[in-house]
Amino acid sequence: MAIVGVPIEIAVLTFVLAFVGGMIPIRGSIKDNEEALRRLTGIAAGILLASAMLVVIPEGFELAMGEGELGPLVLGGAILAGFLLMLVLEGSGIGHAVHEEHHDHAEEHGHGHIHHQAAPWMLVLGLSLHSAADGLAIGSAAAGASEAVTALVAFAVVSHKVPAAFSLGVFALHERDQRKDAIRDVLLFALATPVMIMVSFYALQDVEVQTVALAMLFAAGTFLYVATVDTLPDIHNPETGRQALKHILLGAAILGAILIGADAAGLIERGY
């Protein structure tokens, strides 16, 4: 199994983008940003969805079948496990529902937003756990796939990081009594992905290829959950549904075009 270089640059990039994205609403004005955030979230969701379907899942299947065999129930079960984990966390109040929280803030223009039964720190923890799953996707790709595949997965994660961090910043700004607590929330979220990138990269160095494949498929399941849940509220809203659909399709087309171009240029090759 060929190993790409230690993904330090990707880890640093994800931290910087997440922290800056989360600090924008805390340090600046948040008004007039709702439409831009919806657009960015939709495009990022499309990129994330395409990444799961066109890159992470196929690569995970290829890795799993390259040495030995894992049954379809095991491979599909890994994807389902990632999806269900996010679903269980969301249903338990430890989710990443700050996206919807932000939409409600903007629509109500006041404090009439959703008050979750869970404490704010539980929602921050849930979003950070998803952020860690992003790190697992990048770290496992770096441990078992080519540099091009790792770059594509990282691109999908990074594109989603800014709107997610921005939503967290808005949430923290409204829910926390002190600005330093909001900054702490953003910092925790920003650190989750790079830390998990490095942990998973080194943890998967000496394990079987199938284990790396299952880790990638598990992360793909979390991608699928987040890409759909982030955009379903807007899709179901008759006022925003058509625009949201366009943004999702645009995001998927962007990654598809990059993937086709990279493949045509011979940049995508199996790293195992």
Short mmCIF file of C-alpha atoms in Angstrom, two decimals:
data_model
loop_
_atom_site.label_atom_id
_atom_site.label_comp_id
_atom_site.label_asym_id
_atom_site.label_seq_id
_atom_site.Cartn_x
_atom_site.Cartn_y
_atom_site.Cartn_z
CA MET A 1 0.00 0.00 0.00
CA ALA A 2 1.59 3.26 -1.14
CA ILE A 3 1.54 5.99 1.45
CA VAL A 4 1.43 9.67 0.58
CA GLY A 5 3.33 12.22 2.59
CA VAL A 6 2.16 13.30 6.02
CA PRO A 7 -0.82 15.62 5.32
CA ILE A 8 0.44 18.46 7.54
CA GLU A 9 -0.39 21.13 4.98
CA ILE A 10 -3.98 19.91 4.68
CA ALA A 11 -4.33 19.78 8.46
CA VAL A 12 -3.11 23.36 8.79
CA LEU A 13 -5.36 24.55 5.96
CA THR A 14 -8.48 23.01 7.50
CA PHE A 15 -7.71 24.59 10.85
CA VAL A 16 -7.12 28.07 9.41
CA LEU A 17 -10.25 28.04 7.25
CA ALA A 18 -12.46 26.69 10.03
CA PHE A 19 -11.17 29.15 12.61
CA VAL A 20 -11.38 32.16 10.30
CA GLY A 21 -14.84 31.12 9.08
CA GLY A 22 -16.09 30.79 12.64
CA MET A 23 -14.58 34.09 13.75
CA ILE A 24 -16.16 36.16 10.98
CA PRO A 25 -19.61 36.41 12.63
CA ILE A 26 -18.08 36.74 16.10
CA ARG A 27 -15.76 39.60 15.23
CA GLY A 28 -17.83 41.23 12.51
CA SER A 29 -21.37 41.88 11.41
CA ILE A 30 -23.58 38.94 10.51
CA LYS A 31 -26.37 40.78 8.75
CA ASP A 32 -26.83 40.39 5.00
CA ASN A 33 -24.86 37.13 5.05
CA GLU A 34 -27.79 34.69 5.07
CA GLU A 35 -28.27 34.36 1.32
CA ALA A 36 -24.53 34.01 0.73
CA LEU A 37 -24.33 31.33 3.43
CA ARG A 38 -27.25 29.42 1.92
CA ARG A 39 -25.57 29.50 -1.47
CA LEU A 40 -22.20 28.43 -0.11
CA THR A 41 -23.75 25.69 2.02
CA GLY A 42 -25.64 24.30 -0.98
CA ILE A 43 -22.59 24.29 -3.24
CA ALA A 44 -20.45 22.74 -0.50
CA ALA A 45 -23.10 20.07 0.12
CA GLY A 46 -23.07 19.19 -3.58
CA ILE A 47 -19.29 18.89 -3.52
CA LEU A 48 -19.45 16.76 -0.38
CA LEU A 49 -22.13 14.50 -1.87
CA ALA A 50 -20.21 14.05 -5.11
CA SER A 51 -17.03 13.37 -3.16
CA ALA A 52 -18.72 10.56 -1.23
CA MET A 53 -20.27 8.98 -4.32
CA LEU A 54 -17.50 9.51 -6.86
CA VAL A 55 -14.33 9.37 -4.77
CA VAL A 56 -14.52 8.06 -1.21
CA ILE A 57 -16.94 5.15 -1.72
CA PRO A 58 -15.39 3.84 -4.97
CA GLU A 59 -11.89 4.18 -3.53
CA GLY A 60 -12.95 2.42 -0.34
CA PHE A 61 -14.43 -0.44 -2.36
CA GLU A 62 -11.28 -0.71 -4.47
CA LEU A 63 -9.09 -0.81 -1.39
CA ALA A 64 -11.27 -3.43 0.27
CA MET A 65 -11.29 -5.71 -2.76
CA GLY A 66 -7.60 -5.24 -3.56
CA GLU A 67 -6.38 -7.69 -0.94
CA GLY A 68 -8.77 -10.37 0.24
CA GLU A 69 -12.51 -9.95 0.18
CA LEU A 70 -15.06 -8.29 2.37
CA GLY A 71 -18.70 -9.05 1.75
CA PRO A 72 -21.10 -6.40 0.45
CA LEU A 73 -22.90 -6.35 3.79
CA VAL A 74 -19.68 -5.38 5.56
CA LEU A 75 -18.81 -2.69 3.02
CA GLY A 76 -22.31 -1.29 2.86
CA GLY A 77 -22.58 -1.63 6.62
CA ALA A 78 -19.59 0.66 7.10
CA ILE A 79 -21.30 3.37 5.06
CA LEU A 80 -24.57 2.83 6.91
CA ALA A 81 -22.75 2.96 10.26
CA GLY A 82 -21.34 6.40 9.46
CA PHE A 83 -24.75 7.67 8.37
CA LEU A 84 -26.54 6.20 11.38
CA LEU A 85 -23.96 7.54 13.82
CA MET A 86 -24.69 11.08 12.68
CA LEU A 87 -28.41 10.35 12.78
CA VAL A 88 -28.21 9.03 16.34
CA LEU A 89 -26.14 12.00 17.46
CA GLU A 90 -28.62 14.39 15.87
CA GLY A 91 -31.57 12.60 17.41
CA SER A 92 -29.87 12.67 20.81
CA GLY A 93 -29.35 16.42 20.68
CA ILE A 94 -25.62 16.03 19.98
CA GLY A 95 -25.86 16.92 16.35
CA HIS A 96 -24.74 19.65 13.97
CA ALA A 97 -28.09 21.44 13.77
CA VAL A 98 -26.46 24.85 14.05
CA HIS A 99 -27.05 25.22 10.31
CA GLU A 100 -30.80 25.30 10.89
CA GLU A 101 -30.23 27.43 13.98
CA HIS A 102 -28.54 30.05 11.85
CA HIS A 103 -31.36 30.05 9.30
CA ASP A 104 -33.89 30.64 12.07
CA HIS A 105 -31.82 33.48 13.50
CA ALA A 106 -31.78 35.22 10.17
CA GLU A 107 -35.47 34.74 9.54
CA GLU A 108 -36.58 35.88 13.00
CA HIS A 109 -34.04 38.71 13.36
CA GLY A 110 -34.01 38.33 17.08
CA HIS A 111 -33.94 35.84 19.89
CA GLY A 112 -36.94 33.87 18.74
CA HIS A 113 -34.72 31.08 17.52
CA ILE A 114 -34.87 27.39 18.34
CA HIS A 115 -33.85 26.54 21.87
CA HIS A 116 -32.64 22.98 21.87
CA GLN A 117 -33.23 20.78 24.87
CA ALA A 118 -29.57 19.93 24.81
CA ALA A 119 -27.06 22.32 26.26
CA PRO A 120 -25.12 24.45 23.75
CA TRP A 121 -21.91 22.56 24.48
CA MET A 122 -23.59 19.34 23.32
CA LEU A 123 -24.35 20.85 19.93
CA VAL A 124 -20.80 22.18 19.68
CA LEU A 125 -19.55 18.71 20.58
CA GLY A 126 -21.74 17.15 17.91
CA LEU A 127 -20.47 19.48 15.21
CA SER A 128 -16.91 18.83 16.36
CA LEU A 129 -17.51 15.08 16.12
CA HIS A 130 -18.61 15.55 12.53
CA SER A 131 -15.53 17.66 11.98
CA ALA A 132 -13.47 14.77 13.34
CA ALA A 133 -15.18 12.45 10.84
CA ASP A 134 -13.96 14.81 8.11
CA GLY A 135 -10.47 14.33 9.47
CA LEU A 136 -10.94 10.56 9.40
CA ALA A 137 -11.83 10.75 5.71
CA ILE A 138 -8.71 12.75 4.86
CA GLY A 139 -6.41 10.77 7.14
CA SER A 140 -7.58 7.38 5.87
CA ALA A 141 -7.31 8.56 2.26
CA ALA A 142 -3.77 9.78 2.92
CA ALA A 143 -2.91 6.44 4.53
CA GLY A 144 -4.24 4.25 1.76
CA ALA A 145 -4.87 6.14 -1.47
CA SER A 146 -3.04 8.31 -3.96
CA GLU A 147 -2.20 11.96 -3.46
CA ALA A 148 -4.82 12.94 -6.05
CA VAL A 149 -7.57 11.07 -4.22
CA THR A 150 -6.47 12.59 -0.92
CA ALA A 151 -6.53 16.05 -2.49
CA LEU A 152 -10.06 15.51 -3.82
CA VAL A 153 -11.33 14.36 -0.43
CA ALA A 154 -9.60 17.31 1.23
CA PHE A 155 -11.15 19.70 -1.29
CA ALA A 156 -14.63 18.42 -0.44
CA VAL A 157 -13.98 18.77 3.29
CA VAL A 158 -12.46 22.23 2.99
CA SER A 159 -15.33 23.52 0.84
CA HIS A 160 -17.78 22.49 3.55
CA LYS A 161 -15.65 23.76 6.41
CA VAL A 162 -16.21 27.50 5.94
CA PRO A 163 -20.06 27.53 5.92
CA ALA A 164 -20.11 25.02 8.79
CA ALA A 165 -17.71 27.16 10.82
CA PHE A 166 -19.67 30.32 9.99
CA SER A 167 -22.89 28.71 11.21
CA LEU A 168 -21.17 27.64 14.41
CA GLY A 169 -19.89 31.18 14.92
CA VAL A 170 -23.41 32.58 14.57
CA PHE A 171 -24.77 29.94 16.95
CA ALA A 172 -22.07 30.59 19.54
CA LEU A 173 -22.54 34.34 19.26
CA HIS A 174 -26.22 34.02 20.18
CA GLU A 175 -25.99 31.23 22.74
CA ARG A 176 -22.90 32.19 24.72
CA ASP A 177 -22.93 34.95 27.32
CA GLN A 178 -19.29 35.82 26.80
CA ARG A 179 -17.39 36.26 23.56
CA LYS A 180 -14.47 34.19 24.86
CA ASP A 181 -16.80 31.18 25.18
CA ALA A 182 -17.89 31.60 21.56
CA ILE A 183 -14.26 31.75 20.48
CA ARG A 184 -13.56 28.58 22.47
CA ASP A 185 -16.39 26.81 20.63
CA VAL A 186 -14.96 27.80 17.26
CA LEU A 187 -11.46 26.76 18.32
CA LEU A 188 -12.68 23.31 19.39
CA PHE A 189 -14.43 22.84 16.07
CA ALA A 190 -11.42 24.09 14.10
CA LEU A 191 -9.04 21.73 15.88
CA ALA A 192 -11.17 18.59 15.48
CA THR A 193 -10.45 17.97 11.80
CA PRO A 194 -6.66 18.53 11.75
CA VAL A 195 -6.17 16.53 14.95
CA MET A 196 -8.18 13.62 13.53
CA ILE A 197 -6.29 13.85 10.24
CA MET A 198 -3.00 13.23 12.00
CA VAL A 199 -4.38 10.64 14.43
CA SER A 200 -6.06 8.55 11.73
CA PHE A 201 -3.11 8.90 9.34
CA TYR A 202 -0.65 7.46 11.84
CA ALA A 203 -3.10 4.97 13.35
CA LEU A 204 -3.80 3.42 9.94
CA GLN A 205 -0.18 3.12 8.86
CA ASP A 206 0.36 -0.47 9.99
CA VAL A 207 -3.14 -1.92 9.71
CA GLU A 208 -4.59 -4.05 6.94
CA VAL A 209 -5.81 -2.39 3.77
CA GLN A 210 -9.36 -3.52 4.47
CA THR A 211 -9.37 -1.58 7.73
CA VAL A 212 -8.35 1.58 5.92
CA ALA A 213 -11.11 0.92 3.38
CA LEU A 214 -13.73 0.51 6.10
CA ALA A 215 -12.59 3.77 7.71
CA MET A 216 -13.03 5.56 4.38
CA LEU A 217 -16.48 4.05 3.84
CA PHE A 218 -17.54 4.98 7.37
CA ALA A 219 -16.46 8.57 6.71
CA ALA A 220 -18.39 8.49 3.41
CA GLY A 221 -21.52 7.65 5.39
CA THR A 222 -21.07 10.80 7.47
CA PHE A 223 -20.55 12.79 4.24
CA LEU A 224 -23.85 11.52 2.87
CA TYR A 225 -25.71 12.43 6.04
CA VAL A 226 -24.33 15.93 6.31
CA ALA A 227 -24.69 16.71 2.60
CA THR A 228 -28.37 15.81 2.66
CA VAL A 229 -29.38 17.11 6.08
CA ASP A 230 -27.65 20.46 5.53
CA THR A 231 -29.79 21.14 2.48
CA LEU A 232 -33.12 19.36 3.11
CA PRO A 233 -34.67 22.31 5.03
CA ASP A 234 -34.00 24.62 2.09
CA ILE A 235 -35.05 22.00 -0.48
CA HIS A 236 -38.39 21.48 1.28
CA ASN A 237 -39.00 25.20 1.56
CA PRO A 238 -40.99 26.32 -1.52
CA GLU A 239 -39.32 29.74 -1.36
CA THR A 240 -35.76 28.41 -1.43
CA GLY A 241 -36.14 24.92 -2.90
CA ARG A 242 -35.33 25.74 -6.52
CA GLN A 243 -32.28 27.83 -5.68
CA ALA A 244 -31.02 25.25 -3.20
CA LEU A 245 -31.32 22.54 -5.85
CA LYS A 246 -29.32 24.64 -8.30
CA HIS A 247 -26.58 25.19 -5.75
CA ILE A 248 -26.34 21.48 -4.90
CA LEU A 249 -26.18 20.51 -8.56
CA LEU A 250 -23.55 23.18 -9.16
CA GLY A 251 -21.42 21.83 -6.33
CA ALA A 252 -21.70 18.26 -7.65
CA ALA A 253 -20.84 19.48 -11.16
CA ILE A 254 -17.78 21.34 -9.88
CA LEU A 255 -16.29 18.24 -8.28
CA GLY A 256 -17.34 16.09 -11.23
CA ALA A 257 -15.54 18.42 -13.63
CA ILE A 258 -12.43 18.44 -11.45
CA LEU A 259 -12.51 14.65 -11.26
CA ILE A 260 -12.91 14.23 -15.02
CA GLY A 261 -10.10 16.70 -15.68
CA ALA A 262 -7.77 15.03 -13.19
CA ASP A 263 -8.52 11.60 -14.66
CA ALA A 264 -7.94 12.84 -18.21
CA ALA A 265 -4.62 14.33 -17.12
CA GLY A 266 -3.56 11.02 -15.59
CA LEU A 267 -3.37 12.46 -12.10
CA ILE A 268 -5.66 9.86 -10.54
CA GLU A 269 -4.02 6.53 -10.07
CA ARG A 270 -4.41 3.83 -7.50
CA GLY A 271 -2.02 4.20 -4.60
CA TYR A 272 -2.08 0.62 -3.39
#
